[in-house]
Short mmCIF file of C-alpha atoms in Angstrom, two decimals:
data_model
loop_
_atom_site.label_atom_id
_atom_site.label_comp_id
_atom_site.label_asym_id
_atom_site.label_seq_id
_atom_site.Cartn_x
_atom_site.Cartn_y
_atom_site.Cartn_z
CA MET Z 1 -0.01 0.09 0.03
CA VAL Z 2 1.65 3.45 -1.27
CA SER Z 3 0.00 6.68 -0.08
CA ALA Z 4 1.43 10.09 -1.53
CA THR Z 5 0.38 13.38 0.16
CA SER Z 6 1.36 15.97 -2.54
CA PRO Z 7 1.42 16.38 -6.27
CA ILE Z 8 4.23 15.54 -8.83
CA SER Z 9 5.85 18.85 -9.69
CA PRO Z 10 5.61 18.49 -13.67
CA THR Z 11 8.89 20.52 -14.49
CA GLY Z 12 10.59 17.92 -16.91
CA GLU Z 13 13.79 19.67 -16.35
CA ASN Z 14 17.09 17.88 -16.63
CA LEU Z 15 15.73 14.44 -16.77
CA PRO Z 16 18.35 12.08 -18.32
CA VAL Z 17 17.78 10.94 -21.80
CA THR Z 18 17.22 7.41 -20.46
CA SER Z 19 14.19 8.47 -18.92
CA HIS Z 20 12.97 10.60 -21.84
CA MET Z 21 13.78 7.79 -24.33
CA ARG Z 22 10.17 6.17 -23.88
CA LYS Z 23 7.21 6.37 -21.64
CA VAL Z 24 8.64 4.77 -18.48
CA LYS Z 25 6.49 2.13 -16.93
CA ALA Z 26 4.80 2.80 -13.54
CA LEU Z 27 4.88 0.29 -10.89
CA TRP Z 28 1.41 -0.82 -11.51
CA ASN Z 29 2.44 -1.75 -15.15
CA ILE Z 30 5.44 -3.78 -13.74
CA LEU Z 31 3.61 -5.81 -10.96
CA SER Z 32 0.63 -6.30 -13.16
CA GLU Z 33 2.63 -7.58 -15.98
CA ARG Z 34 4.23 -10.10 -13.43
CA GLY Z 35 0.92 -11.40 -12.37
CA LYS Z 36 0.24 -9.44 -9.34
CA THR Z 37 -2.95 -7.42 -8.57
CA VAL Z 38 -2.70 -3.77 -8.50
CA ALA Z 39 -5.03 -0.53 -7.95
CA SER Z 40 -4.04 2.99 -8.45
CA VAL Z 41 -6.43 5.96 -7.19
CA GLY Z 42 -5.90 9.41 -8.41
CA TRP Z 43 -2.24 9.29 -9.36
CA TRP Z 44 -0.85 11.88 -11.44
CA ALA Z 45 -1.04 11.48 -15.32
CA THR Z 46 -2.93 8.28 -15.22
CA TRP Z 47 -5.32 9.18 -17.85
CA PRO Z 48 -6.41 7.61 -19.93
CA ALA Z 49 -6.55 4.60 -17.69
CA GLU Z 50 -4.34 1.83 -18.75
CA THR Z 51 -5.13 -1.85 -19.17
CA VAL Z 52 -3.86 -3.50 -15.74
CA LYS Z 53 -4.47 -6.50 -13.80
CA GLY Z 54 -6.65 -4.79 -11.44
CA ALA Z 55 -7.98 -1.19 -11.15
CA ILE Z 56 -6.99 2.37 -12.36
CA VAL Z 57 -8.79 5.35 -11.11
CA SER Z 58 -7.31 8.04 -12.97
CA ASP Z 59 -6.50 11.71 -11.93
CA HIS Z 60 -9.36 12.98 -14.04
CA THR Z 61 -11.99 11.37 -11.94
CA CYS Z 62 -12.49 14.48 -9.64
CA TYR Z 63 -12.64 17.02 -12.74
CA HIS Z 64 -15.79 15.35 -14.30
CA PHE Z 65 -17.99 17.55 -12.33
CA LEU Z 66 -16.82 20.35 -14.55
CA PHE Z 67 -18.65 18.85 -17.49
CA PRO Z 68 -22.19 20.47 -18.19
CA GLN Z 69 -23.66 17.07 -17.99
CA GLY Z 70 -21.43 16.22 -14.94
CA HIS Z 71 -21.07 12.21 -14.16
CA GLU Z 72 -24.42 11.55 -16.25
CA ALA Z 73 -22.79 11.72 -19.72
CA ALA Z 74 -21.47 8.30 -20.66
CA ALA Z 75 -19.16 9.63 -23.37
CA ASP Z 76 -17.38 11.83 -20.74
CA THR Z 77 -16.13 8.95 -18.83
CA LYS Z 78 -13.91 7.23 -21.69
CA GLY Z 79 -10.71 6.47 -20.09
CA VAL Z 80 -11.40 7.74 -16.55
CA THR Z 81 -11.14 4.16 -15.00
CA TYR Z 82 -10.15 0.68 -15.82
CA PRO Z 83 -12.08 -1.33 -16.31
CA PRO Z 84 -14.26 1.12 -17.88
CA GLU Z 85 -17.52 -0.34 -15.66
CA LEU Z 86 -15.54 0.65 -12.48
CA PHE Z 87 -16.60 4.09 -13.03
CA ALA Z 88 -20.34 3.14 -11.99
CA ARG Z 89 -19.01 1.62 -8.80
CA ILE Z 90 -17.06 4.56 -7.59
CA GLN Z 91 -19.29 7.17 -8.69
CA PRO Z 92 -21.25 7.28 -5.46
CA LEU Z 93 -18.04 7.78 -3.55
CA VAL Z 94 -16.97 11.03 -5.77
CA ARG Z 95 -17.65 14.27 -3.97
CA ARG Z 96 -17.82 17.66 -5.70
CA PRO Z 97 -16.96 21.03 -4.36
CA THR Z 98 -20.54 21.85 -3.83
CA ASP Z 99 -20.68 18.77 -1.45
CA ILE Z 100 -18.51 20.26 1.40
CA THR Z 101 -20.86 21.73 3.83
CA PRO Z 102 -20.29 24.84 5.80
CA ALA Z 103 -19.70 22.83 9.07
CA GLU Z 104 -16.90 20.90 7.36
CA ALA Z 105 -15.39 24.12 5.82
CA ALA Z 106 -15.25 25.57 9.12
CA ALA Z 107 -12.72 23.35 10.39
CA TYR Z 108 -10.25 24.87 7.99
CA ILE Z 109 -11.51 28.44 6.85
CA ASP Z 110 -13.45 31.16 8.36
CA VAL Z 111 -15.67 32.47 5.53
CA THR Z 112 -19.24 33.73 5.31
CA PRO Z 113 -22.05 31.44 3.59
CA GLU Z 114 -22.00 33.95 0.64
CA GLU Z 115 -18.28 33.29 0.05
CA LEU Z 116 -18.57 29.58 0.56
CA ASN Z 117 -21.50 29.51 -2.17
CA ARG Z 118 -19.78 31.59 -4.82
CA PRO Z 119 -19.79 29.92 -8.48
CA PHE Z 120 -16.92 27.57 -8.67
CA SER Z 121 -13.40 28.78 -10.24
CA PHE Z 122 -9.98 27.70 -9.60
CA ASP Z 123 -9.18 31.27 -9.36
CA ASP Z 124 -11.43 31.70 -6.19
CA ASP Z 125 -9.73 30.57 -3.04
CA VAL Z 126 -12.74 29.09 -1.39
CA SER Z 127 -14.07 27.18 -4.10
CA HIS Z 128 -10.64 25.76 -4.84
CA PHE Z 129 -10.13 24.91 -1.27
CA ARG Z 130 -13.55 23.10 -1.60
CA TRP Z 131 -12.16 21.11 -4.61
CA ALA Z 132 -9.13 20.18 -2.82
CA LEU Z 133 -11.04 18.79 0.36
CA ALA Z 134 -13.56 17.09 -1.83
CA THR Z 135 -10.95 15.37 -3.98
CA ALA Z 136 -9.01 14.21 -0.95
CA ASP Z 137 -12.12 12.82 0.54
CA SER Z 138 -13.01 11.23 -2.83
CA TYR Z 139 -9.86 9.33 -3.26
CA ARG Z 140 -9.84 8.59 0.39
CA ARG Z 141 -13.02 6.61 0.17
CA ILE Z 142 -12.36 5.11 -3.26
CA GLY Z 143 -9.06 3.57 -2.13
CA LEU Z 144 -10.39 2.17 0.96
CA LYS Z 145 -13.17 0.46 -0.96
CA LEU Z 146 -10.82 -0.95 -3.50
CA TRP Z 147 -8.55 -2.19 -0.59
CA ALA Z 148 -11.43 -3.94 1.18
CA ASP Z 149 -13.16 -5.30 -2.13
CA GLU Z 150 -10.21 -6.40 -3.96
CA LYS Z 151 -7.08 -6.56 -1.53
CA PRO Z 152 -4.68 -5.89 -4.40
CA ASP Z 153 -0.83 -6.79 -3.94
CA LEU Z 154 -0.20 -2.90 -4.51
CA LEU Z 155 -2.54 0.05 -3.76
CA THR Z 156 -1.44 3.55 -4.68
CA THR Z 157 -3.58 6.41 -3.31
CA TYR Z 158 -2.81 10.12 -4.11
CA ILE Z 159 -3.92 12.79 -1.66
CA GLU Z 160 -2.74 16.18 -3.00
CA ALA Z 161 -4.65 18.39 -0.90
CA THR Z 162 -1.73 19.28 1.40
CA ASP Z 163 0.10 20.59 -1.47
CA SER Z 164 -2.95 22.67 -3.19
CA VAL Z 165 -3.91 24.21 0.18
CA ALA Z 166 -0.13 25.14 0.89
CA HIS Z 167 -0.06 26.90 -2.58
CA LEU Z 168 -3.50 28.79 -1.63
CA PHE Z 169 -2.65 29.60 2.05
CA GLY Z 170 1.11 28.67 2.85
CA HIS Z 171 2.22 32.30 2.81
CA LEU Z 172 -0.04 32.85 5.92
CA PHE Z 173 1.15 29.69 7.79
CA ARG Z 174 2.11 31.14 11.39
CA ALA Z 175 3.35 34.21 9.72
CA GLU Z 176 3.69 37.25 12.28
CA GLY Z 177 3.41 41.01 11.75
CA LEU Z 178 0.85 40.91 8.94
CA SER Z 179 -1.29 43.86 8.31
CA GLY Z 180 -3.96 45.14 5.87
CA GLU Z 181 -4.96 42.60 3.29
CA LEU Z 182 -2.59 39.94 4.39
CA LEU Z 183 -3.87 40.16 7.97
CA ALA Z 184 -7.25 39.69 6.65
CA GLN Z 185 -6.46 36.89 4.64
CA GLN Z 186 -4.77 35.21 7.60
CA ARG Z 187 -7.94 35.73 9.87
CA LYS Z 188 -9.82 33.80 7.26
CA PHE Z 189 -7.34 31.12 6.05
CA GLY Z 190 -4.32 31.09 8.49
CA GLY Z 191 -5.30 27.66 10.07
CA ALA Z 192 -5.95 25.96 6.77
CA VAL Z 193 -2.58 24.47 6.09
CA GLU Z 194 -2.35 22.69 9.47
CA ALA Z 195 -5.87 21.70 9.52
CA MET Z 196 -5.46 20.13 6.31
CA TYR Z 197 -2.35 18.20 7.53
CA LEU Z 198 -4.46 16.90 10.49
CA HIS Z 199 -6.97 15.66 8.01
CA ALA Z 200 -4.10 13.93 6.13
CA ASP Z 201 -3.22 12.08 9.33
CA LEU Z 202 -6.69 10.94 9.92
CA ILE Z 203 -6.67 9.62 6.42
CA LEU Z 204 -3.43 7.69 7.04
CA GLY Z 205 -5.01 6.48 10.17
CA GLU Z 206 -7.85 5.02 8.25
CA TYR Z 207 -5.62 2.98 6.10
CA MET Z 208 -3.51 1.90 8.99
CA ALA Z 209 -6.68 0.57 10.55
CA ALA Z 210 -7.54 -1.37 7.30
CA MET Z 211 -3.96 -3.01 7.16
CA ASP Z 212 -3.36 -6.54 8.23
CA ARG Z 213 0.17 -7.92 9.33
CA ASN Z 214 0.97 -8.74 5.67
CA THR Z 215 0.87 -4.98 4.64
CA THR Z 216 3.47 -2.51 4.32
CA LEU Z 217 2.55 1.16 4.37
CA ILE Z 218 4.54 3.85 2.55
CA VAL Z 219 3.87 7.57 3.00
CA LEU Z 220 5.76 9.81 0.76
CA SER Z 221 5.76 13.27 -0.76
CA ASP Z 222 7.68 14.24 -3.88
CA HIS Z 223 8.89 17.49 -2.31
CA GLY Z 224 8.65 19.76 0.71
CA PHE Z 225 7.29 23.41 1.14
CA GLN Z 226 8.50 26.81 2.42
CA LEU Z 227 5.52 27.60 4.65
CA GLY Z 228 5.06 31.23 6.11
CA ALA Z 229 7.29 32.69 3.47
CA LEU Z 230 6.25 36.21 1.56
CA GLN Z 231 7.91 38.02 -1.11
CA ASP Z 232 10.55 40.44 -0.09
CA ASP Z 233 8.22 43.20 -1.06
CA PRO Z 234 4.63 41.98 -0.99
CA THR Z 235 3.32 45.25 -2.60
CA LYS Z 236 4.98 44.15 -5.95
CA THR Z 237 2.77 41.00 -5.99
CA ARG Z 238 -0.43 41.16 -8.12
CA ASP Z 239 -2.85 39.95 -5.56
CA MET Z 240 -0.70 39.16 -2.45
CA ARG Z 241 -1.89 35.60 -2.52
CA ARG Z 242 -0.83 32.18 -3.63
CA VAL Z 243 2.67 30.88 -3.97
CA SER Z 244 4.15 29.34 -6.87
CA GLU Z 245 6.50 25.96 -7.05
CA ARG Z 246 9.39 28.39 -6.12
CA PHE Z 247 8.38 27.80 -2.80
CA HIS Z 248 8.82 23.97 -3.17
CA ARG Z 249 11.71 22.52 -1.04
CA GLU Z 250 13.78 19.50 -2.28
CA ASP Z 251 13.39 17.54 0.97
CA GLY Z 252 10.20 15.79 1.40
CA ILE Z 253 8.66 13.12 3.70
CA LEU Z 254 9.13 9.10 3.59
CA TYR Z 255 7.74 6.89 6.24
CA MET Z 256 7.54 3.12 6.21
CA TYR Z 257 5.47 0.93 8.55
CA GLY Z 258 4.34 -2.79 8.64
CA ARG Z 259 5.24 -5.78 7.27
CA ALA Z 260 9.08 -6.25 6.62
CA VAL Z 261 9.92 -2.79 8.10
CA LYS Z 262 12.71 -2.72 10.77
CA PRO Z 263 11.31 -0.99 14.03
CA ALA Z 264 12.74 2.29 14.76
CA GLY Z 265 14.95 2.46 11.52
CA ARG Z 266 16.15 5.51 10.10
CA ILE Z 267 16.24 6.54 6.37
CA ASP Z 268 19.00 8.98 5.37
CA GLN Z 269 19.34 10.53 1.97
CA ALA Z 270 16.65 8.70 0.13
CA VAL Z 271 15.45 10.12 -3.08
CA LEU Z 272 12.31 9.73 -5.25
CA VAL Z 273 13.93 7.21 -7.49
CA ASP Z 274 14.52 4.84 -4.61
CA ILE Z 275 10.69 4.29 -4.14
CA ALA Z 276 10.31 1.72 -7.10
CA PRO Z 277 13.42 -0.62 -6.31
CA THR Z 278 12.03 -0.47 -2.73
CA VAL Z 279 8.30 -1.58 -3.63
CA LEU Z 280 9.80 -4.15 -5.90
CA ALA Z 281 11.95 -5.71 -3.14
CA LEU Z 282 8.87 -5.76 -1.00
CA SER Z 283 6.96 -7.39 -3.66
CA GLY Z 284 9.63 -10.07 -4.11
CA LEU Z 285 10.71 -8.68 -7.50
CA PRO Z 286 14.24 -7.89 -8.54
CA ARG Z 287 15.58 -4.24 -9.56
CA ALA Z 288 16.26 -3.49 -12.95
CA ALA Z 289 19.77 -2.89 -14.26
CA ASP Z 290 18.61 0.55 -16.01
CA MET Z 291 16.37 1.64 -13.15
CA PRO Z 292 17.94 4.39 -11.27
CA GLY Z 293 17.72 4.31 -7.33
CA ARG Z 294 18.18 1.68 -4.75
CA ALA Z 295 16.17 -0.51 -2.43
CA LEU Z 296 16.15 1.20 1.01
CA THR Z 297 17.30 -2.32 2.57
CA GLU Z 298 18.81 -0.65 5.68
CA VAL Z 299 15.18 -0.34 7.05
CA LEU Z 300 13.80 -3.50 5.34
CA ASP Z 301 13.69 -7.12 6.58
CA VAL Z 302 13.59 -8.90 3.15
CA PRO Z 303 15.66 -11.56 1.83
CA ALA Z 304 18.84 -10.26 0.30
CA SER Z 305 18.70 -10.87 -3.51
CA GLY Z 306 21.33 -10.24 -5.87
CA SER Z 307 19.34 -10.78 -8.75
CA VAL Z 308 18.87 -8.05 -11.22
CA VAL Z 309 16.86 -8.09 -14.47
CA ALA Z 310 17.92 -6.20 -17.43
CA SER Z 311 14.92 -3.98 -17.82
CA TYR Z 312 11.20 -3.80 -17.18
CA GLU Z 313 10.72 -1.49 -20.09
CA GLY Z 314 9.31 -2.57 -23.51
CA GLY Z 315 6.47 -4.94 -24.30
CA GLY Z 316 3.38 -4.85 -22.10
CA THR Z 317 0.11 -3.35 -22.82
CA ALA Z 318 -0.33 0.05 -24.00
CA ALA Z 319 -2.69 2.59 -22.90
CA PRO Z 320 -5.75 2.79 -24.81
CA SER Z 321 -6.01 5.06 -27.66
CA THR Z 322 -8.16 7.87 -26.66
CA THR Z 323 -8.77 11.31 -28.26
CA GLN Z 324 -7.88 14.45 -26.56
CA ASP Z 325 -10.17 15.40 -23.67
CA ALA Z 326 -10.85 18.68 -24.79
CA ALA Z 327 -13.50 19.36 -21.92
CA VAL Z 328 -11.31 18.25 -18.99
CA ASP Z 329 -7.60 19.17 -19.98
CA PRO Z 330 -8.25 22.96 -20.09
CA GLN Z 331 -9.64 22.85 -16.61
CA ILE Z 332 -6.63 20.90 -15.47
CA LEU Z 333 -4.45 23.42 -16.96
CA GLU Z 334 -6.55 26.28 -15.43
CA ARG Z 335 -5.84 24.60 -11.92
CA LEU Z 336 -2.19 24.41 -12.68
CA LYS Z 337 -2.13 28.06 -13.52
CA SER Z 338 -3.94 29.12 -10.51
CA LEU Z 339 -1.43 27.24 -8.24
CA GLY Z 340 1.46 28.92 -10.06
CA TYR Z 341 2.71 25.78 -11.92
CA VAL Z 342 2.06 27.26 -15.44
CA GLY Z 343 2.07 30.88 -16.41
CA ASP Z 344 -0.92 32.76 -17.82
CA THR Z 345 0.88 34.74 -20.59
CA GLY Z 346 2.04 31.53 -22.57
CA LYS Z 347 5.67 33.00 -22.39
CA PRO Z 348 8.39 32.47 -19.58
CA ALA Z 349 8.43 35.35 -17.13
CA SER Z 350 11.02 37.94 -17.65
CA PRO Z 351 13.71 38.25 -15.15
CA SER Z 352 12.06 41.57 -13.86
CA ALA Z 353 8.76 40.01 -13.76
CA ARG Z 354 9.84 37.18 -11.52
CA THR Z 355 9.86 39.34 -8.52
CA GLU Z 356 6.44 40.91 -9.24
CA ASP Z 357 4.16 37.99 -9.81
CA THR Z 358 3.46 35.13 -7.52
CA THR Z 359 0.80 33.50 -9.71
CA SER Z 360 2.56 33.57 -13.08
CA SER Z 361 5.74 31.13 -12.22
CA PRO Z 362 8.84 31.59 -14.33
CA GLN Z 363 8.81 27.89 -14.43
CA GLY Z 364 5.37 27.65 -15.97
CA GLU Z 365 6.04 27.02 -19.54
CA ARG Z 366 8.76 24.63 -18.68
CA ASN Z 367 6.23 22.86 -16.28
CA LEU Z 368 3.90 22.48 -19.27
CA ALA Z 369 6.40 20.93 -21.56
CA GLY Z 370 7.30 18.62 -18.76
CA LEU Z 371 3.69 17.74 -18.29
CA LEU Z 372 3.32 16.93 -21.91
CA PHE Z 373 6.35 14.59 -21.75
CA GLU Z 374 4.93 12.92 -18.66
CA GLN Z 375 1.42 12.29 -20.59
CA GLY Z 376 3.60 10.37 -23.13
CA ARG Z 377 3.43 13.12 -25.66
CA PRO Z 378 7.03 13.83 -26.60
CA ALA Z 379 6.28 15.56 -29.88
CA GLU Z 380 4.06 18.30 -28.23
CA ALA Z 381 6.89 18.43 -25.54
CA LEU Z 382 9.34 19.05 -28.16
CA ALA Z 383 7.37 21.80 -29.79
CA ALA Z 384 7.02 23.59 -26.57
CA TYR Z 385 10.79 23.17 -25.76
CA GLU Z 386 11.58 24.48 -29.34
CA LYS Z 387 9.51 27.74 -28.58
CA LEU Z 388 11.25 27.88 -25.16
CA VAL Z 389 14.66 27.63 -26.64
CA LYS Z 390 13.85 30.13 -29.31
CA SER Z 391 12.87 32.58 -26.50
CA GLU Z 392 15.76 31.99 -24.29
CA PRO Z 393 18.56 30.33 -26.42
CA ASP Z 394 21.07 30.50 -23.90
CA ASP Z 395 19.40 28.64 -21.30
CA ALA Z 396 21.55 25.36 -21.07
CA THR Z 397 18.84 23.48 -19.09
CA LEU Z 398 16.20 24.05 -21.63
CA ARG Z 399 18.37 22.72 -24.34
CA THR Z 400 19.16 19.65 -22.21
CA SER Z 401 15.52 19.02 -21.61
CA MET Z 402 14.92 19.55 -25.47
CA ALA Z 403 17.57 16.90 -26.10
CA GLY Z 404 15.34 14.68 -23.86
CA ALA Z 405 12.39 14.99 -26.09
CA LEU Z 406 14.19 14.60 -29.22
CA GLY Z 407 15.95 11.41 -27.82
CA ALA Z 408 12.30 10.09 -26.99
CA LEU Z 409 11.52 10.36 -30.82
CA GLY Z 410 14.72 8.61 -31.68
CA ARG Z 411 16.29 11.80 -33.25
CA TYR Z 412 19.69 11.08 -31.55
CA ASP Z 413 21.82 13.40 -33.85
CA GLU Z 414 19.65 16.44 -33.02
CA ALA Z 415 19.82 15.62 -29.49
CA MET Z 416 23.59 15.39 -29.62
CA LYS Z 417 23.51 18.90 -31.12
CA GLN Z 418 21.51 20.48 -28.39
CA LEU Z 419 23.62 18.68 -25.72
CA ASP Z 420 26.65 20.07 -27.18
CA ALA Z 421 25.11 23.60 -27.30
CA ALA Z 422 24.14 22.92 -23.73
CA ILE Z 423 27.67 22.36 -22.56
CA ARG Z 424 29.08 25.21 -24.39
CA LEU Z 425 26.69 27.42 -22.43
CA ASP Z 426 27.32 25.60 -19.25
CA PRO Z 427 30.48 23.38 -18.93
CA LEU Z 428 29.53 22.14 -15.73
CA ASN Z 429 25.94 20.82 -16.72
CA VAL Z 430 26.09 17.19 -15.41
CA GLU Z 431 22.73 16.16 -16.85
CA ALA Z 432 23.92 17.28 -20.24
CA TYR Z 433 27.23 14.82 -19.94
CA HIS Z 434 24.86 12.08 -18.63
CA ASN Z 435 22.57 12.43 -21.55
CA ARG Z 436 25.40 12.24 -24.01
CA GLY Z 437 26.48 9.14 -22.44
CA ALA Z 438 23.02 7.56 -22.76
CA VAL Z 439 23.09 8.53 -26.30
CA PHE Z 440 26.31 6.90 -26.79
CA GLU Z 441 25.37 3.84 -25.06
CA ARG Z 442 22.19 3.56 -27.43
CA ARG Z 443 24.58 3.70 -30.22
CA ASN Z 444 26.61 0.80 -28.70
CA ASP Z 445 29.59 3.06 -28.19
CA ARG Z 446 30.56 1.77 -24.71
CA LYS Z 447 33.76 3.52 -24.44
CA ALA Z 448 32.46 6.90 -25.12
CA ALA Z 449 29.39 6.40 -22.93
CA ILE Z 450 31.56 5.76 -19.87
CA GLU Z 451 33.73 8.71 -20.54
CA GLU Z 452 30.74 10.87 -20.58
CA TYR Z 453 29.54 9.31 -17.48
CA ARG Z 454 32.75 9.70 -15.74
CA ARG Z 455 32.77 13.32 -16.70
CA ALA Z 456 29.28 13.93 -15.16
CA VAL Z 457 30.56 12.19 -11.90
CA ARG Z 458 33.91 14.22 -11.86
CA TYR Z 459 31.83 17.35 -11.84
CA SER Z 460 29.04 15.99 -9.38
CA PRO Z 461 30.55 13.04 -7.40
CA GLN Z 462 26.90 12.35 -5.90
CA TYR Z 463 25.07 12.50 -9.24
CA GLU Z 464 23.17 9.20 -9.01
CA PRO Z 465 22.14 8.56 -12.74
CA SER Z 466 25.72 8.60 -14.02
CA ARG Z 467 27.01 6.75 -10.77
CA ARG Z 468 24.44 3.82 -11.44
CA ALA Z 469 25.40 3.75 -15.04
CA LEU Z 470 29.12 3.48 -14.17
CA GLU Z 471 28.52 0.70 -11.70
CA ARG Z 472 26.41 -1.27 -14.29
CA LEU Z 473 29.09 -0.72 -17.14
CA THR Z 474 32.33 -0.99 -15.24
CA GLY Z 475 31.48 -2.36 -11.71
CA SER Z 476 32.54 0.84 -10.06
CA ALA Z 477 31.46 4.50 -9.84
CA ASP Z 478 34.80 5.79 -8.46
CA VAL Z 479 36.12 8.41 -10.65
CA ASN Z 480 39.58 9.82 -9.40
CA PRO Z 481 38.79 9.74 -5.84
CA PRO Z 482 40.59 12.28 -3.54
CA ARG Z 483 44.02 10.64 -2.43
CA ASP Z 484 44.72 12.67 0.59
CA GLU Z 485 43.27 15.28 2.93
CA ALA Z 486 44.13 18.16 0.78
CA GLU Z 487 42.31 16.83 -2.31
CA LYS Z 488 39.57 16.07 -0.12
CA LYS Z 489 39.20 19.54 1.17
CA ALA Z 490 39.60 20.65 -2.49
CA THR Z 491 36.88 18.50 -3.63
CA ALA Z 492 34.37 19.44 -0.94
CA LEU Z 493 35.29 23.32 -1.69
CA ALA Z 494 34.43 22.57 -5.33
CA GLN Z 495 31.34 20.97 -4.46
CA GLU Z 496 30.35 23.86 -2.46
#
């Protein structure tokens, strides 16, 4: 059982070419193809729902109230769940923003009945909050029902309300010395973030109560958040509310509980790519050689296994062919814009604008390009990156990401040109060196690939993708390790 408590930040920046080369399989694909039953609820970018041995409740489920016909139009539910008939089963468990009662809302925010009943808009703080709470409750109920009815080998449930509410009201969290409009906001919404975290804890408690002794619970977020932070000059912001993904912090949370988890264990320096091999280890399946990350065996009591498969990619069942969901996707995009993930103008913010507008993120169009790629639409992602590179030709990270999209389309020569340009702009761009190594490896030039991976590790000794590649190709990730104390100090200073 896996539960996530914040949404994936769809930046798509600096991902290695090995991740861009194809639509990477999710854990529910891997386990399903190996005969295990799965259920995924509300996970990001799961529409259209794929064919699995089990159930998929896609992330579009809680947007369907936005259709004029709501849940009643059968055509609107295409691809929302797998199997398709599952939608009818879960429909009674889906709550809409208007289902949130004044008494429920009062536990989080202090607003008038008139404010609570305004027409729905993601730009409206109160209705956006009601959507976040209704969605969290919907996926809680659906996940628990699937767990009780199906008892899958893997259940993933996605609760993103903590992130949404932090974007809406995180700048008010325990903030002191506020006045004017900010003080008025704090009186209405200042307790919302803490109350939502308490709600998330109650949801976890319900899942813990539903567990048996054969279940392992993993709780994770993909990032942290800087709460209670305002712009240096709040008068320069457009409306003094909402914070963008610039207030994300790299470190998030990871807790593990239940079967095969060592009591009082401590996890140090775990990263997101460690989750997949850890879940595979708990499921009795080996890690793949091309899979970044490691199983967190220091806190697991699982049989030691040295077996490794070459890859879990390739083959399997593709997602169903579905036309563009023209009614839902604009609403999803609207919500991303309202949370500062995507800009309103269609262009990256200028350096001067970046301190003047907290709702139009400088990462916005990059985020949208990354989102397109995560949805398995590399051609559209490439078009978006081409526009960004044309606008900012001296941005090395953009060219690196554009190379990833080119690689996903098998256009390796063009990808290498972009990577060469990225390195000319930023000679310490470790992602570009790693991606060059991935291209060489795909061209069966092992020697050149190793040299590029080693160059990446020289510049960033802890860069995990290249270290893993070197371990796979040479048996060691060591690249000219410091020989004495002076070299160790020099290396540390260079890293700083």
